Short mmCIF file of C-alpha atoms and ligand atoms in Angstrom, two decimals:
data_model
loop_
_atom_site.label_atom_id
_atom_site.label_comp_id
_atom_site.label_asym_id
_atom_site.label_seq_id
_atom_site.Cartn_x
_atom_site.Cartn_y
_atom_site.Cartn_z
CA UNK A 1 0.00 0.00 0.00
CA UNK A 2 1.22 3.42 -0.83
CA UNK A 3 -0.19 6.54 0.50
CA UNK A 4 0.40 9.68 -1.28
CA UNK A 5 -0.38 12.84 0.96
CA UNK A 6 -1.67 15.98 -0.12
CA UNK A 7 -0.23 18.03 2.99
CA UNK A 8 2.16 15.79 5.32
CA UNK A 9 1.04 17.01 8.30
CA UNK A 10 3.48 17.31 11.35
CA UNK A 11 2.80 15.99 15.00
CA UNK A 12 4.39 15.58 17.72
CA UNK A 13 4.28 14.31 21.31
CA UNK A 14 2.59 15.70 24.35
CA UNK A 15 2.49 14.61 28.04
CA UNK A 16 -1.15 13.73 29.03
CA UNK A 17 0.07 15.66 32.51
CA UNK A 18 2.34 18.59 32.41
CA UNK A 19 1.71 19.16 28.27
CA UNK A 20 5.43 19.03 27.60
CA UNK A 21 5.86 18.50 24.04
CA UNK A 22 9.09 16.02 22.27
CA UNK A 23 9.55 16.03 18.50
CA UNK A 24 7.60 13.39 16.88
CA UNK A 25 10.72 11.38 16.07
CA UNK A 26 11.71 11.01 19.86
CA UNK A 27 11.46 7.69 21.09
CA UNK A 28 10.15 7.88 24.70
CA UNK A 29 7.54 6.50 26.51
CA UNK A 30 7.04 8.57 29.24
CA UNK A 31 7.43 12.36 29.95
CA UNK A 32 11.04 13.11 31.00
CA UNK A 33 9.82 16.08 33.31
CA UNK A 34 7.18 14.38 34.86
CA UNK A 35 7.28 10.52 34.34
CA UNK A 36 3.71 10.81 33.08
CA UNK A 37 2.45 8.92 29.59
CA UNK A 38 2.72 10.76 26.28
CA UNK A 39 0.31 11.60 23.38
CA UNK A 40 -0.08 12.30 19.24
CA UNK A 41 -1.07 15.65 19.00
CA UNK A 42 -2.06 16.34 15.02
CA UNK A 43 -2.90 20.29 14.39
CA UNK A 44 -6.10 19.06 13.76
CA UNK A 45 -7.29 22.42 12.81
CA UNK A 46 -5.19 22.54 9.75
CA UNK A 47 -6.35 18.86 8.67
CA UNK A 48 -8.62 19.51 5.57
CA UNK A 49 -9.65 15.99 4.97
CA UNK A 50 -13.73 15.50 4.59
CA UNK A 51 -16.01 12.87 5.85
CA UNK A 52 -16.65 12.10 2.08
CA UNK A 53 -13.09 11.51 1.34
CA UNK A 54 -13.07 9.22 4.29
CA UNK A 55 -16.15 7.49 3.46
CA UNK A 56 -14.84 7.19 -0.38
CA UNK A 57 -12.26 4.18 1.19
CA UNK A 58 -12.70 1.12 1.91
CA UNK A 59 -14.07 0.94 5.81
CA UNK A 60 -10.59 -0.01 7.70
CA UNK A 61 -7.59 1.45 9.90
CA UNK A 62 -6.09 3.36 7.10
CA UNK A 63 -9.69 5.11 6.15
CA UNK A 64 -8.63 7.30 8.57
CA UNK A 65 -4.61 8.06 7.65
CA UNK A 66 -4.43 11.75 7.64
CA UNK A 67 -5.30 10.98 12.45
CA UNK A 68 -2.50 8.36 12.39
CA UNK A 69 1.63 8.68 12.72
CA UNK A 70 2.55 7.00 9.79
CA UNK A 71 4.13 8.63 6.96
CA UNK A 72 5.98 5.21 5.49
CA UNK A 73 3.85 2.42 3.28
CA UNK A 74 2.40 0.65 6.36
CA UNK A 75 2.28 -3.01 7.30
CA UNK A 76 -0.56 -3.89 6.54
CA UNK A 77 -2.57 -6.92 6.63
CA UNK A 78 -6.11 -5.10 6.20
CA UNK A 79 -6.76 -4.98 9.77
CA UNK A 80 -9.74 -3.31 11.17
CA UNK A 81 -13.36 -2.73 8.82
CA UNK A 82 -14.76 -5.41 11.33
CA UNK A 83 -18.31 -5.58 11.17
CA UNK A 84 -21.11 -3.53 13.38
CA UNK A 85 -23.95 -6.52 14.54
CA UNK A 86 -27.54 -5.32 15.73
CA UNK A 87 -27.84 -7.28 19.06
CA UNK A 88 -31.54 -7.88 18.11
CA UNK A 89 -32.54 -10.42 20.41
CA UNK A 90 -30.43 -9.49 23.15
CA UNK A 91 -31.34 -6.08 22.77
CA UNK A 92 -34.78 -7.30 23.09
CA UNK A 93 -34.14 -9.44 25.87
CA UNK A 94 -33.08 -6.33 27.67
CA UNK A 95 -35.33 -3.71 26.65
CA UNK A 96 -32.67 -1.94 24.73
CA UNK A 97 -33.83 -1.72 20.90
CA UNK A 98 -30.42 -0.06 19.89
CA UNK A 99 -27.56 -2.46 21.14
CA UNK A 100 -24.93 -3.14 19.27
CA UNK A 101 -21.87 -4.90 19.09
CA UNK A 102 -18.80 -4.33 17.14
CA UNK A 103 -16.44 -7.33 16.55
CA UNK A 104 -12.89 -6.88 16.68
CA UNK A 105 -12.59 -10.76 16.85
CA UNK A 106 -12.29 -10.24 12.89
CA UNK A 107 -9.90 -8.73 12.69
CA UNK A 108 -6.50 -10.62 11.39
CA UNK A 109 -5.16 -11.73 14.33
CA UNK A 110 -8.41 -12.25 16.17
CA UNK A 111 -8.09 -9.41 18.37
CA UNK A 112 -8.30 -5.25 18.33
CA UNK A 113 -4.79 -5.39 18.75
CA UNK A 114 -4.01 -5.62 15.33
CA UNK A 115 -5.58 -2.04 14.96
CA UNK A 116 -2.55 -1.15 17.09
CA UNK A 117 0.24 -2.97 15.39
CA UNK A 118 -0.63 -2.33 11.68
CA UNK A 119 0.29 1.24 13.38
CA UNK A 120 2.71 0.49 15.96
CA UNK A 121 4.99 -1.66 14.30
CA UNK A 122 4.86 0.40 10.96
CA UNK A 123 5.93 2.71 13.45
CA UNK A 124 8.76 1.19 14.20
CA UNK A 125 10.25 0.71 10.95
CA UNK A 126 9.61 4.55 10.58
CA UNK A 127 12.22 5.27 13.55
CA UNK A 128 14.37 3.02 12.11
CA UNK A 129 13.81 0.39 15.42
CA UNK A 130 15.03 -3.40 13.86
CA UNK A 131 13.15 -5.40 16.71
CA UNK A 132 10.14 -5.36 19.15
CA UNK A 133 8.83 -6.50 22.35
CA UNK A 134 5.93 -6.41 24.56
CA UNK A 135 4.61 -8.14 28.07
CA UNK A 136 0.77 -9.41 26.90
CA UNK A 137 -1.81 -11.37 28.99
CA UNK A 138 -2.21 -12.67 25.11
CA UNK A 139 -3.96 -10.82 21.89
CA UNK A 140 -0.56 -8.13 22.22
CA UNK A 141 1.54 -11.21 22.05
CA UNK A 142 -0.05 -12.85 19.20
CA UNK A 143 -0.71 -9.68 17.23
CA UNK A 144 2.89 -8.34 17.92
CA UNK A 145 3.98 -11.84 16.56
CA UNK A 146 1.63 -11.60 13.46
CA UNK A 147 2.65 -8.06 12.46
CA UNK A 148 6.68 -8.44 13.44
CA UNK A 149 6.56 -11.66 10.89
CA UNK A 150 4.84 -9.64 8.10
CA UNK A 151 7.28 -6.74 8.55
CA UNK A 152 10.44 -9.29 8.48
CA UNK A 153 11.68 -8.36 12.07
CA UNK A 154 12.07 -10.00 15.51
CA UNK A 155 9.51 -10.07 18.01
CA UNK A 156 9.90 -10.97 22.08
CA UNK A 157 6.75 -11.26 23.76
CA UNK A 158 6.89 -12.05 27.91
CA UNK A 159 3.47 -13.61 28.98
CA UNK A 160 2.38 -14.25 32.71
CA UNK A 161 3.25 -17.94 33.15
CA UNK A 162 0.42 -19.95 33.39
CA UNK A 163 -2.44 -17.41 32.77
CA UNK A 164 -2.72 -17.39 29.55
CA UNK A 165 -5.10 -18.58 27.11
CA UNK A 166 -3.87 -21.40 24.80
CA UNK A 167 -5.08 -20.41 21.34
CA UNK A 168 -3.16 -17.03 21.86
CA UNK A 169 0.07 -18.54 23.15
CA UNK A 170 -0.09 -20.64 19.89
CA UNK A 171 -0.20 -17.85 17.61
CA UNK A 172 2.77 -16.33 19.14
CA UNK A 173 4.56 -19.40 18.89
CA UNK A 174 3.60 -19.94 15.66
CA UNK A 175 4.42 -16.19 14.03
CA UNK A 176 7.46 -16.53 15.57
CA UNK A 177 7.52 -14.42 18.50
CA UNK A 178 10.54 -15.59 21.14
CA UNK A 179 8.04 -16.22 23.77
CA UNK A 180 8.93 -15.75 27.13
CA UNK A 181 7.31 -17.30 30.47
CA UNK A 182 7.46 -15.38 33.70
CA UNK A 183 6.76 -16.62 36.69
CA UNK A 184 4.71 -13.31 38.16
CA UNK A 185 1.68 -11.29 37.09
CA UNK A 186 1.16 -9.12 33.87
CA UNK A 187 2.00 -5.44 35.67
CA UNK A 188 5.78 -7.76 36.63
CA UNK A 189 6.36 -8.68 33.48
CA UNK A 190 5.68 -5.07 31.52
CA UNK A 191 7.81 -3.69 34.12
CA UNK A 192 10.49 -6.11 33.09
CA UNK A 193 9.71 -6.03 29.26
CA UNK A 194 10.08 -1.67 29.71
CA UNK A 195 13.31 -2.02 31.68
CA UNK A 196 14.75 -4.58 28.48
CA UNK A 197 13.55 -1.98 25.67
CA UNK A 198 14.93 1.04 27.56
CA UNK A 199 18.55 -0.99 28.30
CA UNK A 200 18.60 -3.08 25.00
CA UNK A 201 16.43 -0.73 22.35
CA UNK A 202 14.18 -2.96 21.03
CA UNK A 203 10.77 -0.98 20.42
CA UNK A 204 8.27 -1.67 23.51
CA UNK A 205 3.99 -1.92 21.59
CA UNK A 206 2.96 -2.24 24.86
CA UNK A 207 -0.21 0.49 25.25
CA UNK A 208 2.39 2.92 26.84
CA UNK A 209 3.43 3.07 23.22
CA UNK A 210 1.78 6.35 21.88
CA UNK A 211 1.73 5.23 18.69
CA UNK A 212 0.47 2.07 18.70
CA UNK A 213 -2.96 3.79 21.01
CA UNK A 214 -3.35 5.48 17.65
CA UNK A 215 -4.56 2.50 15.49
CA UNK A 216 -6.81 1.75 18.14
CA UNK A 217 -9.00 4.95 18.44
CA UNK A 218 -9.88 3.68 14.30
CA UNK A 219 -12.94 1.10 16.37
CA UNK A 220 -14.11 4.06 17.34
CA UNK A 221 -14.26 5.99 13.82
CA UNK A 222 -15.50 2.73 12.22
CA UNK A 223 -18.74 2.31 14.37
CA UNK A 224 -19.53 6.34 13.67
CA UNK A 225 -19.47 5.73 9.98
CA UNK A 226 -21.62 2.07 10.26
CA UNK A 227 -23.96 3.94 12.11
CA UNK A 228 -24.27 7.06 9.92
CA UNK A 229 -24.84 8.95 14.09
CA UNK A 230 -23.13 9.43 17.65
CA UNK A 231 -23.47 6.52 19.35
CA UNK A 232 -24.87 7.53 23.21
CA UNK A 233 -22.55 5.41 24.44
CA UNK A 234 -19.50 3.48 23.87
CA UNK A 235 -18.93 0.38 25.96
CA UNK A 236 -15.29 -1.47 26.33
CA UNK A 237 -13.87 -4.15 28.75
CA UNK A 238 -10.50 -2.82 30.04
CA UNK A 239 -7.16 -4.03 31.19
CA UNK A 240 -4.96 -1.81 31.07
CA UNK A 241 -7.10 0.89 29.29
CA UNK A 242 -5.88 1.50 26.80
CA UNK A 243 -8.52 1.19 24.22
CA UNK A 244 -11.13 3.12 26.03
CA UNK A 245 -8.39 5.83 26.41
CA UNK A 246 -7.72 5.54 22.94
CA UNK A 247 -11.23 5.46 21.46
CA UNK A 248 -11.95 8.72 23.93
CA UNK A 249 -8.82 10.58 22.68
CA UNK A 250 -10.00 9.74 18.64
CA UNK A 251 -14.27 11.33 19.47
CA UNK A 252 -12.15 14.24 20.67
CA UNK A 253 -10.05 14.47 17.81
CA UNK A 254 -13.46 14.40 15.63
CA UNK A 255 -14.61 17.13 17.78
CA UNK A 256 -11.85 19.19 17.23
CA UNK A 257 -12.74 18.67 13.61
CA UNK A 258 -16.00 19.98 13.55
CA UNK A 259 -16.94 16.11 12.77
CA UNK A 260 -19.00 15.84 15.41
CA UNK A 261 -20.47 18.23 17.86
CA UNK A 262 -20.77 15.69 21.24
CA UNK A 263 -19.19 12.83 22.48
CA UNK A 264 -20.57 9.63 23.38
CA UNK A 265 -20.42 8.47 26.75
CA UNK A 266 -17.25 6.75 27.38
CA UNK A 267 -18.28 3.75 29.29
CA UNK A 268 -15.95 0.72 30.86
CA UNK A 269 -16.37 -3.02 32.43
CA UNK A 270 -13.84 -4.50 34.64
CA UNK A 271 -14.09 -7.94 35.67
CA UNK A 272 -14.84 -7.84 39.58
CA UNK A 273 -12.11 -9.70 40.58
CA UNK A 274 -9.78 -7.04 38.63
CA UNK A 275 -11.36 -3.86 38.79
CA UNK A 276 -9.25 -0.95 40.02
CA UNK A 277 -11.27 1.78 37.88
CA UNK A 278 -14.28 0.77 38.72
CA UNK A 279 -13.17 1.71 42.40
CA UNK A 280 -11.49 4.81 41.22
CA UNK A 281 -15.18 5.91 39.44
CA UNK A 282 -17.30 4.65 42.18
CA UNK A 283 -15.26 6.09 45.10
CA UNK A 284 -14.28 9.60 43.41
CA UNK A 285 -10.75 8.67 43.47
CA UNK A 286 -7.74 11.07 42.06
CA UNK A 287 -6.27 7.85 40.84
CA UNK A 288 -6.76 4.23 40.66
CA UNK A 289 -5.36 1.96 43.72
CA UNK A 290 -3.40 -0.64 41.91
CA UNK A 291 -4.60 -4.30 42.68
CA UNK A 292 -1.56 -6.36 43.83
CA UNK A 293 -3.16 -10.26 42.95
CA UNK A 294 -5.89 -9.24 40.15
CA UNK A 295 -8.13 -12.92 39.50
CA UNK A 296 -10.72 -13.40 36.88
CA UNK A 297 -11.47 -16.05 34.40
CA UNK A 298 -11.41 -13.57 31.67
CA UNK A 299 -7.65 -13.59 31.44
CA UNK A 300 -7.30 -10.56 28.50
CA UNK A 301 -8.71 -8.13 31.68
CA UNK A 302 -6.31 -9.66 34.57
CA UNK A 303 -4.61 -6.36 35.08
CA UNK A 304 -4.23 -4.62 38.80
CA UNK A 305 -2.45 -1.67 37.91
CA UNK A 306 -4.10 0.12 34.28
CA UNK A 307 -0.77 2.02 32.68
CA UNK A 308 -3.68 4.24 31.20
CA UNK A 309 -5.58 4.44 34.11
CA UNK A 310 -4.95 8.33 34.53
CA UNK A 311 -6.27 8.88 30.47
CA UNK A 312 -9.41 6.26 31.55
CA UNK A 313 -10.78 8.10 34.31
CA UNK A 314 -10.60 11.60 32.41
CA UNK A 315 -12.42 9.60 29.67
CA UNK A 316 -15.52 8.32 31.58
CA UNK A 317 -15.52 11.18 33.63
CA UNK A 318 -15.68 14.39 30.53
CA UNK A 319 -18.10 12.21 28.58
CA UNK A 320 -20.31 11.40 31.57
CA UNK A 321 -19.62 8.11 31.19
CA UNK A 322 -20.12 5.04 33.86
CA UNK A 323 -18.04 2.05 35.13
CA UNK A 324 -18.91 -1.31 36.61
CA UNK A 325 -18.07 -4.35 37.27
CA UNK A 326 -19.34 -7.85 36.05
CA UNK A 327 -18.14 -11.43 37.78
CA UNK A 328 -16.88 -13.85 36.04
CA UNK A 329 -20.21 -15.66 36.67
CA UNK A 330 -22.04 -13.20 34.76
CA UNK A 331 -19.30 -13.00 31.70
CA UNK A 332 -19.45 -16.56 30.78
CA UNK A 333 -23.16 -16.27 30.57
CA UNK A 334 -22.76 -13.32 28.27
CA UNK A 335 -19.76 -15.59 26.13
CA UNK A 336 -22.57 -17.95 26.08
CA UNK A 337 -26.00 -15.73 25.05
CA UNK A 338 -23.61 -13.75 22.61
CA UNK A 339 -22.52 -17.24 20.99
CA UNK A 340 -26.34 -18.84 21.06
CA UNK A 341 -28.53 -16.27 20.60
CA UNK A 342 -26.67 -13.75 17.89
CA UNK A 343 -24.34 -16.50 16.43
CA UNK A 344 -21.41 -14.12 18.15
CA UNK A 345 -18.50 -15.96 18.98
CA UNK A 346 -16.13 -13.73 21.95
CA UNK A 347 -13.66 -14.35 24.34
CA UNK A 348 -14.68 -14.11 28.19
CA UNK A 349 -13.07 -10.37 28.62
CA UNK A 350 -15.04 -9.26 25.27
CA UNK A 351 -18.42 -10.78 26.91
CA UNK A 352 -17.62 -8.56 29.89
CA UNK A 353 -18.89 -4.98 27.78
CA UNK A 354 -22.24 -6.41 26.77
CA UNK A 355 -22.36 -8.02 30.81
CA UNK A 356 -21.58 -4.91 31.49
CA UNK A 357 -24.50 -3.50 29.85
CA UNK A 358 -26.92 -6.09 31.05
CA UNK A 359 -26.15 -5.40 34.60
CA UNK A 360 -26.17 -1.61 34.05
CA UNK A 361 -29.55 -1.46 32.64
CA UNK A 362 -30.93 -3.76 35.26
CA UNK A 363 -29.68 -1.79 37.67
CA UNK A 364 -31.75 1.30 35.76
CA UNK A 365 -27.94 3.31 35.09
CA UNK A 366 -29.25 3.39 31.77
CA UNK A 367 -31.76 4.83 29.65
CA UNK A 368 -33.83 2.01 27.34
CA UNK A 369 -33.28 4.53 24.35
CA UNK A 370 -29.96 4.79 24.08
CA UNK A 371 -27.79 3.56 20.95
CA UNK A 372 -24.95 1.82 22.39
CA UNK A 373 -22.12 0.19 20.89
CA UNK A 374 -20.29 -2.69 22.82
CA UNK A 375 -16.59 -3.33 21.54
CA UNK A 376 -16.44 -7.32 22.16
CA UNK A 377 -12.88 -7.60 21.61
CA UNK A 378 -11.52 -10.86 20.51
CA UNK A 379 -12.74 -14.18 19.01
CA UNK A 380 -13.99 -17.27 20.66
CA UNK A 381 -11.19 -19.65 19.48
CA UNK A 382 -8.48 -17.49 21.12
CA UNK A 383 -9.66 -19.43 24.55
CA UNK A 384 -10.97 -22.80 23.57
CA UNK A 385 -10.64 -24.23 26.64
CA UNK A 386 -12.93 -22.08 28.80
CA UNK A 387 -15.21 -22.70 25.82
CA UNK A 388 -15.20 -26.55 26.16
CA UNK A 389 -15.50 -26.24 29.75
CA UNK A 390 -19.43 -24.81 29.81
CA UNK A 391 -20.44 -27.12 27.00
CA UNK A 392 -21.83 -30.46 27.03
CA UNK A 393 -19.33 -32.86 25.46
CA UNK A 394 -20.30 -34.19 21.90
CA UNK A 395 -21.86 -37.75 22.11
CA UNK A 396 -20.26 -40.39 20.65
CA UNK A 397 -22.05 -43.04 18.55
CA UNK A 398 -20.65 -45.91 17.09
CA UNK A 399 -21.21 -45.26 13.22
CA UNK A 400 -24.84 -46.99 12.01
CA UNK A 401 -28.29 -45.16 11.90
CA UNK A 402 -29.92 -46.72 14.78
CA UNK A 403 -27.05 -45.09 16.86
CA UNK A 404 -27.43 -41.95 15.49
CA UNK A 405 -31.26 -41.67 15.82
CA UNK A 406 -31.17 -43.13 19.36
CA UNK A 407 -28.56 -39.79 20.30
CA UNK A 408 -31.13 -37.63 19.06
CA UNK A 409 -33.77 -39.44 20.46
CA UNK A 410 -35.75 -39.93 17.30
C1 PLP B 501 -9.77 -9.49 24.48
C2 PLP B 501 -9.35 -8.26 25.22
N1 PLP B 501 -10.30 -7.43 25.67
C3 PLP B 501 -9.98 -6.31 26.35
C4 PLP B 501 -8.68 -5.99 26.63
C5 PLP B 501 -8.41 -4.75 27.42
O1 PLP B 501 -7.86 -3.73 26.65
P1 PLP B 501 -7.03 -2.59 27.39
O2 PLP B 501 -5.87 -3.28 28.04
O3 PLP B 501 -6.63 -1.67 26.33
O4 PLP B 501 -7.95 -1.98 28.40
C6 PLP B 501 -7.66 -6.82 26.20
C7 PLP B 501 -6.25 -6.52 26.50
O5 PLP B 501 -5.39 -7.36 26.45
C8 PLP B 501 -8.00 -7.99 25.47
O6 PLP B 501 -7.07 -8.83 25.01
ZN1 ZN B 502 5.03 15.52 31.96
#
């Protein structure tokens, strides 16, 4: 793919705290001054793109170019343009005509992640980086591996030993990846996986990577232009917030455009044996308190201390926004009414926006009205074995028709 830009637009990098600016170029990942995370600022009131240019490409990350970093031919393997489902029978289920779910477990890799990569690691071929790294609790590790093999460079991934799910570790292996065990907890290992990049220079794509949130805010662009209006609200599960911080920072970039004139209300589900925003929302906290031994089935969401936690809370609190959390009780029904009722097939964490929703609206948060899109996040297969787990085994027969009529019970 080869992009040819009218006006090559300059950006650069701003601390989400103090508002220091770095050169675009710079590779840091955190402010120097202040320690805080750092942001791609565009002059978005020079941008002169339209929303009929936009809509004149083909529905996908790189609709959106002239908002994202990238000024090299990108790697690419036609990530994002995932498709918006009317939860119909859900929605009916819970009095809530306009629920929707978009399904980033089409994308490439299985995961939103690749919305991150295509960017981030076209990114790092940009600054000239010849390797890359992350820590994962999974979909970062197998979508790092995915786009590091397409681009021809090395990937090291560090997963939390024993806590992840199987069909992602495979697709790490597989691309690649040198993957690496640790025994300790996902905030350990990104610690460790930060300290290696800084010593070593390989390129960290773990959410603290500006760049990479870029790609990301594109689920958010998408479902505006599949749904021709503002969604009321937007619903994500969160880890390490990334994506909701990312999908907040892109509405306000639209804003700034004159692209749309309000924001939808930035909402996020934590699983409630990980849920360190939710606390920070429901207590009025300054910060989050970081959770020290985070547990929940949905092992995407296992995170106790949110590296974007500070951009999160900003985010659900300027849009009006809400938090809660769901057990992991009530996400494996979700995984389950998602897969059987709209023919949706999502990891646990994914299940956990449209739980989310469920329990919101029971709990009358919620107006019936409201058009809200859930991000369910990554596909079924990526965790067969929770899968397996809630369903009946299939019934073996020996192979005549008697035998198979008897199963059914013909
Ligand atoms: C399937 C899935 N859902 C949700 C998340 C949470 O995203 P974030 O860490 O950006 O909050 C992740 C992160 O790994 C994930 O893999
Ligand atoms: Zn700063």
């Amino acid at each position: 793919m080869y992009f040819a830009y009218q006006h090559i637009l300059m950006y650069h990098l701003e601390c989400v705290n103090c508002g220091a600016t770095y050169p675009a170029d710079e590779i840091l990942y955190n402010c120097t001054k202040c320690g805080h995370l750092l942001a791609v600022r565009y002059p978005t009131d020079e941008i002169t793109i339209s929303r009929g240019v936009w809509n004149s490409r083909p529905l996908s990350v790189w609709r959106y170019r002239e908002l994202l970093p990238v000024r090299i031919s990108p790697v690419t393997l036609q990530e994002g343009g995932t498709p918006l489902y009317h939860l119909k029978r859900l929605g009916e289920e819970m009095g809530l005509p306009y629920l929707y779910a978009k399904h980033e477990g089409m994308n490439p890799s299985g995961s939103f992640k690749d919305r991150g990569m295509t960017v981030g690691v076209s990114m790092a071929l940009q600054l000239g980086k010849k390797s890359v790294a992350c820590a994962s609790t999974g979909n970062t590790s197998a979508s790092l591996a995915v786009y590091a093999a397409k681009a021809g460079i090395p990937a090291v991934v560090l997963l939390p030993a024993g806590k992840v799910a199987v069909g992602k570790v495979a697709q790490a292996l597989m691309h690649g990846a040198k993957v690496i065990s640790v025994r300790g907890n996902f905030d350990r290992a990104l610690e460790m996986v930060h300290d290696l990049c800084l010593t070593h220079g390989l390129y960290l794509l773990n959410s603290i990577n500006p760049f990479r949130l870029e790609g990301q805010k594109t689920i958010g662009f998408e479902a505006l232009d599949q749904l021709g209006e503002i969604p009321d609200r937007f619903v994500l599960p969160v880890g390490n917030a990334g994506n909701i911080s990312a999908v907040y920072k892109g509405f306000l970039e639209l804003n700034e455009m004159g692209f749309i004139d309000r924001l939808p209300m930035m909402t996020g589900i934590q699983a409630a044996g990980s849920s360190p925003i939710v606390r920070a929302i429901r207590e009025n906290l300054p910060e989050v308190v970081p959770e020290t031994n985070p547990e929940t089935i949905a092992t995407a969401i296992r995170i106790g201390a949110p590296v974007n936690a500070e951009k999160a809370l900003t985010a659900i609190r300027k849009t009006g926004g809400l938090a809660e959390s769901v057990t992991d009780d009530e996400i494996l029904k979700m995984q389950r009414d998602l897969a059987r009722k709209e023919g949706i097939g999502v990891e646990p964490a994914s299940a956990a926006s449209v739980a989310g929703i469920r329990k919101l609206v029971e709990m009358g948060m919620i107006d019936r009205n409201e058009r809200i899109v859930c991000v369910v996040t990554g596909h079924l297969l990526k965790d067969p074995e929770t899968v397996i787990k809630q369903c009946e085994p299939p019934i073996e027969i020996n192979a005549d028709l008697p035998s198979l009529l008897s199963a059914l019970h013909l």
